[in-house]
Coordinates of N, CA and C in Angstrom, one line a residue:
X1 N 129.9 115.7 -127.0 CA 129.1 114.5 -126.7 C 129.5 113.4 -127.7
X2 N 129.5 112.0 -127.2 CA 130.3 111.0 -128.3 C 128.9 110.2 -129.0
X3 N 128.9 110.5 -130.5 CA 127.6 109.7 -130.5 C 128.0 108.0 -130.3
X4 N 126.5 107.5 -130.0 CA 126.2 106.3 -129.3 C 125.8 105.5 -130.6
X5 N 125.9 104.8 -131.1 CA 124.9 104.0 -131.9 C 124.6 102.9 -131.1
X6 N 123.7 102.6 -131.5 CA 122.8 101.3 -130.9 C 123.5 100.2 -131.7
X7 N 123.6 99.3 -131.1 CA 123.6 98.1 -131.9 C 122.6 97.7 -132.7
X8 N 122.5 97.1 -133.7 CA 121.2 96.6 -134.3 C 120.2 95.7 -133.7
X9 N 119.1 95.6 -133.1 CA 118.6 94.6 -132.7 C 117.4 94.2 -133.0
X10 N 116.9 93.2 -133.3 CA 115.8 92.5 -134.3 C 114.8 92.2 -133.2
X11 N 113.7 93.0 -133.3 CA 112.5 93.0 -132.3 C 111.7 91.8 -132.6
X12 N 111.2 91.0 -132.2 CA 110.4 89.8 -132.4 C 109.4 90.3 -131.8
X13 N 107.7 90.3 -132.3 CA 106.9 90.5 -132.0 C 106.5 89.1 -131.0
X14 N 105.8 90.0 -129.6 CA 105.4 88.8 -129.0 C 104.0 88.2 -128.8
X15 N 104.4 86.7 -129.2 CA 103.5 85.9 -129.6 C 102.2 85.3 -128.2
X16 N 102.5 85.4 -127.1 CA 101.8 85.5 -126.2 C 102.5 83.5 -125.6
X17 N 102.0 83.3 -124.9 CA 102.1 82.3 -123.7 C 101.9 80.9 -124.9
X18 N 103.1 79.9 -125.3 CA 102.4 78.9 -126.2 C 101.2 78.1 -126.0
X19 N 100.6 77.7 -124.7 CA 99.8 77.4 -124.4 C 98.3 78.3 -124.1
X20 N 98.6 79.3 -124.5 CA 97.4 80.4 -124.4 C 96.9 80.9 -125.9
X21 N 98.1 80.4 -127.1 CA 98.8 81.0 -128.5 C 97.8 80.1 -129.2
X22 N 96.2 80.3 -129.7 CA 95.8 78.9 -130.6 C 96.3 78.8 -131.8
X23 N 97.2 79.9 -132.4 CA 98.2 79.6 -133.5 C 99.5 78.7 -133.5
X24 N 99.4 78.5 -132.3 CA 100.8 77.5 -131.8 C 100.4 76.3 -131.8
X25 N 98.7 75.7 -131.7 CA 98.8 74.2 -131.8 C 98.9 73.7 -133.2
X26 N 98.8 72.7 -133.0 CA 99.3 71.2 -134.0 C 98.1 71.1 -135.2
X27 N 98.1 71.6 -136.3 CA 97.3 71.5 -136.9 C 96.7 70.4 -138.5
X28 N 96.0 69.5 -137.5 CA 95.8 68.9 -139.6 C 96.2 69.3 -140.3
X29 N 97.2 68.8 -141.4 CA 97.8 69.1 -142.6 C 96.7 69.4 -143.8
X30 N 95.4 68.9 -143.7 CA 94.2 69.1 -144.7 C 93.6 70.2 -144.7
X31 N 94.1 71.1 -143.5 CA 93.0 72.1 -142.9 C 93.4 73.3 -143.1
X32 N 92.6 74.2 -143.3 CA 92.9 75.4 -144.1 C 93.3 76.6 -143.3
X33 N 94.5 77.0 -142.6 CA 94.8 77.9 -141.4 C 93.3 78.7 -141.1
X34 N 92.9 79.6 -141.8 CA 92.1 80.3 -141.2 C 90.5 79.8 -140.8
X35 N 90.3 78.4 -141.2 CA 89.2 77.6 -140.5 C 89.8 76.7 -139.5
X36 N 91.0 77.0 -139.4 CA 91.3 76.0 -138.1 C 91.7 77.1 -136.8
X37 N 91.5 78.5 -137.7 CA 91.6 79.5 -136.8 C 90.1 79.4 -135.9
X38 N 89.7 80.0 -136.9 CA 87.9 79.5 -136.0 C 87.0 78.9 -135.6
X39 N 87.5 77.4 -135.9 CA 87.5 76.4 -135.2 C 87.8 76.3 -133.9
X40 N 89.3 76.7 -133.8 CA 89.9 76.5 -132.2 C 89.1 77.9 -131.7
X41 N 89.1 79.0 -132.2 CA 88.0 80.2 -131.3 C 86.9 79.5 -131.2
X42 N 86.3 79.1 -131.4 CA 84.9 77.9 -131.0 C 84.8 77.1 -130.1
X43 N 86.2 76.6 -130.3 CA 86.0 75.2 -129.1 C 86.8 76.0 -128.5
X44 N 87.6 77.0 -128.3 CA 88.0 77.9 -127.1 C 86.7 78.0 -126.1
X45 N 85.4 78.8 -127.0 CA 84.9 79.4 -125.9 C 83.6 78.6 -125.9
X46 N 83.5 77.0 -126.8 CA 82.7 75.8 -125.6 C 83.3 75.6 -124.6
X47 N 84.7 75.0 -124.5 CA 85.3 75.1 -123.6 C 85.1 75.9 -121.7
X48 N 85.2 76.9 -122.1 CA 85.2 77.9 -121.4 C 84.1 78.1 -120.8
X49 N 82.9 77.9 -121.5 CA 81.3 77.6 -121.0 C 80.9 76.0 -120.4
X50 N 81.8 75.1 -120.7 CA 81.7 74.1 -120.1 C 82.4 74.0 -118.6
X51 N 83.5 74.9 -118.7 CA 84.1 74.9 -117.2 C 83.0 75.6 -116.4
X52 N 82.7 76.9 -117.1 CA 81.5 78.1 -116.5 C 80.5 76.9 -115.6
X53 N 79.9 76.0 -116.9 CA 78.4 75.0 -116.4 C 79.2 74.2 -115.1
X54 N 80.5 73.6 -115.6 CA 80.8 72.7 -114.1 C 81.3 73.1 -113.3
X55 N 81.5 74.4 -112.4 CA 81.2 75.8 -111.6 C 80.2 75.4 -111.4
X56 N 78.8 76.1 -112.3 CA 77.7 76.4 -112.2 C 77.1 75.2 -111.5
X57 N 77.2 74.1 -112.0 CA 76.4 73.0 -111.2 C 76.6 72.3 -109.8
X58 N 77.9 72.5 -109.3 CA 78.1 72.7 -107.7 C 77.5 73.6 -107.2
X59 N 77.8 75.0 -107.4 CA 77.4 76.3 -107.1 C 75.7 75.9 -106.8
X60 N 74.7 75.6 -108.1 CA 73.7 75.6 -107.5 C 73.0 74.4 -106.7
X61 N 74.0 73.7 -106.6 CA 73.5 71.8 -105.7 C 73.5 73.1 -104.3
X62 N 75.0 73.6 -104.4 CA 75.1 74.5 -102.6 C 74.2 75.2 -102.2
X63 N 73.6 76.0 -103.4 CA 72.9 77.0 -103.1 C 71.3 76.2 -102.8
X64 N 71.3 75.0 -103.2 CA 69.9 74.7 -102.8 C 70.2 73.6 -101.5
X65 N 71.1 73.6 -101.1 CA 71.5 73.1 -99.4 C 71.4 74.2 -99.1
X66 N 71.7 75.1 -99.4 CA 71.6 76.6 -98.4 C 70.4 76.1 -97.8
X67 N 69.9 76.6 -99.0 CA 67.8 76.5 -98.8 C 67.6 75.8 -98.1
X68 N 67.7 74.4 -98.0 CA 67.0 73.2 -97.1 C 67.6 73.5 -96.0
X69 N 69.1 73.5 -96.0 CA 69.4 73.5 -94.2 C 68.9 74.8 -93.5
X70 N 68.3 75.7 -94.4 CA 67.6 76.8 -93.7 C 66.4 76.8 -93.2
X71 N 65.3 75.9 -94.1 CA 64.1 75.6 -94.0 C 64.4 75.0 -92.8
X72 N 65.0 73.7 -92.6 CA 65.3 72.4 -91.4 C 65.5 73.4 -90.6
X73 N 66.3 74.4 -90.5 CA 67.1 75.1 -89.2 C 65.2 75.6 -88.5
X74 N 64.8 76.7 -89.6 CA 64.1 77.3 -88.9 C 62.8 76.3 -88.4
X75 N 62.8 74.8 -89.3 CA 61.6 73.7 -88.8 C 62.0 73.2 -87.1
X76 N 63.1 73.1 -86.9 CA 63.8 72.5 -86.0 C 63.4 73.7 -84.5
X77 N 63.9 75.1 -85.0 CA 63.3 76.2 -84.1 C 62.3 76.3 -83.6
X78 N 61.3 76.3 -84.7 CA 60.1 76.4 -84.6 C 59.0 75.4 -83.2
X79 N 59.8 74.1 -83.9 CA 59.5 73.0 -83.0 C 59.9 73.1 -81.3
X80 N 61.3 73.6 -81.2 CA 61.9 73.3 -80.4 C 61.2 74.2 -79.1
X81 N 60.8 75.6 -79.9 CA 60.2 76.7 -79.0 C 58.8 76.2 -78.8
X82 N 58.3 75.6 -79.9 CA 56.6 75.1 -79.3 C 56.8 74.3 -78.0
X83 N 57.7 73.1 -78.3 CA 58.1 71.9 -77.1 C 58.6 73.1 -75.7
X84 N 59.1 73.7 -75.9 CA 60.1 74.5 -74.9 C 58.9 75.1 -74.6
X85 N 58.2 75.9 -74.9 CA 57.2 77.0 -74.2 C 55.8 75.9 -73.1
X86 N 55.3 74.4 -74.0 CA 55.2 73.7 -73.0 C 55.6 73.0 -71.9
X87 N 56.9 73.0 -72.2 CA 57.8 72.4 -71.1 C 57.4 73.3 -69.9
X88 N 58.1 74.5 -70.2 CA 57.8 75.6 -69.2 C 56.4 75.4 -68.8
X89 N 55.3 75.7 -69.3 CA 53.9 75.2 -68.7 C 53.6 74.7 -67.9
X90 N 54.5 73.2 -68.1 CA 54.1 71.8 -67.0 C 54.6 72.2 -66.0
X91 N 56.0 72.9 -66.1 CA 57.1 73.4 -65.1 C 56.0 73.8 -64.3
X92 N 55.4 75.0 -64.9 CA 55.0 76.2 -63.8 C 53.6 75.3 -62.6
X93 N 53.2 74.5 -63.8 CA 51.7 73.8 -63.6 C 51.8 72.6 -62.2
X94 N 52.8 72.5 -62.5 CA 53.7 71.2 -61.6 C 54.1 72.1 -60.3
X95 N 54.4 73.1 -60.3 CA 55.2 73.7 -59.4 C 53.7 74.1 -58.4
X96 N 52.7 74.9 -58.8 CA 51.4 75.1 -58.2 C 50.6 73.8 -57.4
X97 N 50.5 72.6 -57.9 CA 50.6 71.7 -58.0 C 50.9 70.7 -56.4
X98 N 52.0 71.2 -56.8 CA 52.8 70.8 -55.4 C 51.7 71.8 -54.6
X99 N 51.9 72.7 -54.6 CA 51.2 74.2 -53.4 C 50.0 73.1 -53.2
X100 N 49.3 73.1 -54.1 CA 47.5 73.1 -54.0 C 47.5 71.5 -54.3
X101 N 48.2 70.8 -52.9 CA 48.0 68.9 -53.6 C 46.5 68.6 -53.2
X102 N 46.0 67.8 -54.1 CA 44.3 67.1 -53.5 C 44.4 65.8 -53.8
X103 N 43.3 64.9 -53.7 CA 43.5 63.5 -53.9 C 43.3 63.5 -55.5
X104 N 42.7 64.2 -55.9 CA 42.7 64.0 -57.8 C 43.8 64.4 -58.8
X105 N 44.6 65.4 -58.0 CA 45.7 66.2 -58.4 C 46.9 65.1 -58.9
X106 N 46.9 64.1 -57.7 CA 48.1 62.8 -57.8 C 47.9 62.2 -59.4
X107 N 46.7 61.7 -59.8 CA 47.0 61.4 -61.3 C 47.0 62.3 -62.3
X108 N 46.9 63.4 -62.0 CA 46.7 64.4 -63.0 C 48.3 65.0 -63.4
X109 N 49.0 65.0 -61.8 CA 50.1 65.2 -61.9 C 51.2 64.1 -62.4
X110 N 50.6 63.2 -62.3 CA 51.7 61.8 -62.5 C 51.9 61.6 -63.8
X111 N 50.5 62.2 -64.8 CA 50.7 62.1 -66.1 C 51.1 63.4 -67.0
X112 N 51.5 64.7 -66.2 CA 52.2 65.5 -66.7 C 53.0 65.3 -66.5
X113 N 54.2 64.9 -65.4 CA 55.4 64.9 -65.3 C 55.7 63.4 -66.8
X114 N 54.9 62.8 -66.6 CA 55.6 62.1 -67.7 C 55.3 62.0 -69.2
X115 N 54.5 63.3 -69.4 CA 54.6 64.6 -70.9 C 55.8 65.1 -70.6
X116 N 56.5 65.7 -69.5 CA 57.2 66.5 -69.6 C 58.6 65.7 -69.4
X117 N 58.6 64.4 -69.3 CA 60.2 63.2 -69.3 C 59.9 63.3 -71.0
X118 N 58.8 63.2 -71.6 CA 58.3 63.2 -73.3 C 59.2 64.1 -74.2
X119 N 59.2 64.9 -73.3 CA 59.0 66.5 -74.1 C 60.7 66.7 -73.9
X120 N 61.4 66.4 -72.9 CA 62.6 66.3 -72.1 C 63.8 65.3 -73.4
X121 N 63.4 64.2 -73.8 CA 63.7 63.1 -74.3 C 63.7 63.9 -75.8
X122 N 62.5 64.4 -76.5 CA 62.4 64.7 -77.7 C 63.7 66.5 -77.6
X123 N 63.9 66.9 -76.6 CA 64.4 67.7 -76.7 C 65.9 67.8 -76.5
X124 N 66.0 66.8 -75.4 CA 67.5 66.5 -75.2 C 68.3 64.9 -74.9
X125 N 67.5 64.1 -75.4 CA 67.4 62.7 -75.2 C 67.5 62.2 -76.5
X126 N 66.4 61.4 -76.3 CA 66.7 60.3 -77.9 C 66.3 60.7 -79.0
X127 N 65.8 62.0 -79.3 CA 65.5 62.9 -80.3 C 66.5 63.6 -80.5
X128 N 66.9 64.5 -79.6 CA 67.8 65.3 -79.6 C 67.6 66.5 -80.4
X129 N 66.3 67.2 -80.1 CA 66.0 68.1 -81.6 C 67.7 69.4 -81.2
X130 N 67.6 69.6 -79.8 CA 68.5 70.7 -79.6 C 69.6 70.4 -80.4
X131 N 70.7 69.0 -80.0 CA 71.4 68.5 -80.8 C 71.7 68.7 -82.5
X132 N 70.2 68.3 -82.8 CA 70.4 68.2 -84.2 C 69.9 70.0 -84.7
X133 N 69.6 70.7 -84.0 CA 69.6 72.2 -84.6 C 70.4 72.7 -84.6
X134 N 72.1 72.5 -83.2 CA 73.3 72.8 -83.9 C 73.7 72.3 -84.8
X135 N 73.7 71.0 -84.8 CA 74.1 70.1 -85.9 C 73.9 70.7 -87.4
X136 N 73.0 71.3 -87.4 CA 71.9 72.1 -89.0 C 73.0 73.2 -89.2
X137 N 72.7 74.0 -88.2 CA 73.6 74.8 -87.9 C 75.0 75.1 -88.3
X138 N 75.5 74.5 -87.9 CA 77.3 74.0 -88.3 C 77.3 73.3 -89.4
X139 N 76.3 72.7 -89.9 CA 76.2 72.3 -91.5 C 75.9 73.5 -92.5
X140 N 75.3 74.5 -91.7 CA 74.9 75.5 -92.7 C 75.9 76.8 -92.6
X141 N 76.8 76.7 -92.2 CA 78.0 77.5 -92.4 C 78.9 76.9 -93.1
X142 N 79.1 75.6 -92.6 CA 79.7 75.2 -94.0 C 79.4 75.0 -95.2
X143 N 78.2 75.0 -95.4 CA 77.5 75.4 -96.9 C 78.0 77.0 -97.3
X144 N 77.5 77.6 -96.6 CA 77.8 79.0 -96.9 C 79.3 78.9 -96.9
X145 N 80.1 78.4 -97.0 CA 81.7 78.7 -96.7 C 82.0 78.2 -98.2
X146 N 81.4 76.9 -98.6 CA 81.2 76.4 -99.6 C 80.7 77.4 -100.8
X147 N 79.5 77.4 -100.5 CA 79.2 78.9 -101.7 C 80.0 79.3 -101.9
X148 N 80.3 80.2 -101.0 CA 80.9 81.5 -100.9 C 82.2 81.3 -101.8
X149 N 82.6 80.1 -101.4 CA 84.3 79.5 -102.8 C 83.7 79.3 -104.3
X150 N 82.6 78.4 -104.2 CA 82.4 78.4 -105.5 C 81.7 79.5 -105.9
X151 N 81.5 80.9 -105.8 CA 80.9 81.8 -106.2 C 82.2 82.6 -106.6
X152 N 83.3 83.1 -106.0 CA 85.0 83.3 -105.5 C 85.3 82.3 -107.6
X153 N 85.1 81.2 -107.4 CA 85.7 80.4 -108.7 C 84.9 80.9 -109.5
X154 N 83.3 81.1 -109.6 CA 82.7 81.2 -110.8 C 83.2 82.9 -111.0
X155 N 82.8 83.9 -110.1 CA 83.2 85.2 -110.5 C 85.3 84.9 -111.0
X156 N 86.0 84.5 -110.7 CA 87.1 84.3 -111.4 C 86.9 83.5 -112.7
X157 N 86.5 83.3 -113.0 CA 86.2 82.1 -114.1 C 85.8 82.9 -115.7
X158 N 84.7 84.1 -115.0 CA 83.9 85.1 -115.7 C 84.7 85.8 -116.5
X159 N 85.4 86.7 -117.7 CA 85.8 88.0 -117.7 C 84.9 89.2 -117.6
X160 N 85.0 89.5 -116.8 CA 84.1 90.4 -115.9 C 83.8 91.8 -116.7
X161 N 85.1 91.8 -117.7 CA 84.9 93.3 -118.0 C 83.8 92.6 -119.4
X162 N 83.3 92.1 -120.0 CA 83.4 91.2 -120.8 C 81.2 91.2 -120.8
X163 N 81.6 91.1 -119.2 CA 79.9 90.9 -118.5 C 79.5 92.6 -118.0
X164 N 80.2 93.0 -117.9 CA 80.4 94.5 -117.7 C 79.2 94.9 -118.9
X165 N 79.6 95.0 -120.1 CA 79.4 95.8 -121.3 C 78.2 94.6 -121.7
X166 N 78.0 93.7 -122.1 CA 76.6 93.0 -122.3 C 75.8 93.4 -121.1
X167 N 76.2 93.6 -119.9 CA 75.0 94.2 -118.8 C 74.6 95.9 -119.1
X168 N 76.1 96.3 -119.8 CA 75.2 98.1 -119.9 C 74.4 98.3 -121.3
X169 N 74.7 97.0 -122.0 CA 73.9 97.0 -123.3 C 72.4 97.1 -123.2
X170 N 72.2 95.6 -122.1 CA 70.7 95.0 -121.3 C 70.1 96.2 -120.6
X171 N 70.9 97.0 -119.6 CA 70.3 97.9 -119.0 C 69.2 98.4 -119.5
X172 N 68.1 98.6 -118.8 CA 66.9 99.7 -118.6 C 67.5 101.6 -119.1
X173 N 66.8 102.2 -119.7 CA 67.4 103.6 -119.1 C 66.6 103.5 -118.0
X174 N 67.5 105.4 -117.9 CA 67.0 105.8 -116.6 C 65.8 106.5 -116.4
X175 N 65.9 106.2 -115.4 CA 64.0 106.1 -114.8 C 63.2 105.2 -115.1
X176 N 63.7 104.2 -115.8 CA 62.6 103.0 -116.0 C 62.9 101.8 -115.0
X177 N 62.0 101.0 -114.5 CA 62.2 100.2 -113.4 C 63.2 99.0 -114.2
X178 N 64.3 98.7 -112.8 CA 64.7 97.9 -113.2 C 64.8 96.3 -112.7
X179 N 65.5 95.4 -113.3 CA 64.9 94.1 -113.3 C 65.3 93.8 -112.0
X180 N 65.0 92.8 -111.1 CA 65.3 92.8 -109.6 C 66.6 92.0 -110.1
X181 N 67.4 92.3 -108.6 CA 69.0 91.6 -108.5 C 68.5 90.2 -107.6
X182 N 69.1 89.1 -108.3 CA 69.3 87.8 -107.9 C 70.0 88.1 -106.3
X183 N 69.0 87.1 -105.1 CA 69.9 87.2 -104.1 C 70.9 86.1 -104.1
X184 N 72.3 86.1 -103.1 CA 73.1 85.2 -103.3 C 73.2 84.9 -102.3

């Protein structure tokens, strides 16, 4: 077998990404390397908490549209089914009505049918509650679509393993109750 020698070759430790490297920026000539080390670790990780907060403060504008367009959705429901379950009422009341006509019946009935053009109008007319409960509707998926990104950027944003180990520090042991999980 013929030996091989290697050529000599000079390993350069690597220094990581220059713009990731805080030993690679530009430093005051006054300033003393290892306070300008910890300096830039400082404003590294305000930095990093300031991106976190401006995440954070979309994240919770959406999360509190969640809430209202949910409250609206289910006010809008609510409403729509009270109006709707009367509607039916006059429907049925109107329909007997006809069967059993008398002479007192004519104004009694003249002024339900026009509750029920009322009820008609606020439902599908110049109100438009049906209208505007898709409308809530389709706003509130897009909220959630919304969330659901900026929640996607804030959990990327995090180092997770990072939140990992301060969460098993916080932990409860076991068998003691533990703190409720935030819904999302």
């Amino acid at each position: 077998m013929a030996n091989c020698i290697a050529p000599s070759i000079s390993i350069q430790p690597f220094h990581g990404e220059p713009r990731k490297n805080p030993s690679k920026r530009k430093r005051p000539a006054n300033v003393d390397p290892t306070q300008a080390a910890k300096i830039e670790r400082h404003t590294t990780v305000i930095r990093d908490r300031a991106e976190f907060i401006d995440l954070l403060a979309p994240c919770l504008e959406t999360q509190y549209t969640k809430q209202t367009s949910t409250t609206l959705i289910e006010d809008y429901e609510n409403e729509i089914l009270a109006i709707q379950s009367r509607l039916r009422g006059l429907d049925i009341y109107l329909e007997y009505a006809e069967k059993y006509k008398g002479p007192d019946m004519v104004l009694i009935t003249q002024e339900l049918e026009e509750r029920a053009k009322e009820m008609w109008q606020q439902l599908y007319g110049e109100f438009a509650y049906v209208e505007a409960l898709d409308h809530a509707r389709r706003r509130l998926v897009g909220t959630e679509t919304d969330l659901r990104n900026f929640l996607e950027k804030l959990y990327a944003a995090v180092d997770y393993w990072d939140i990992n180990k301060t969460n098993k520090k916080r932990r409860p042991e076991e068998g003691s109750p533990r703190e409720p999980e935030l819904k999302g």
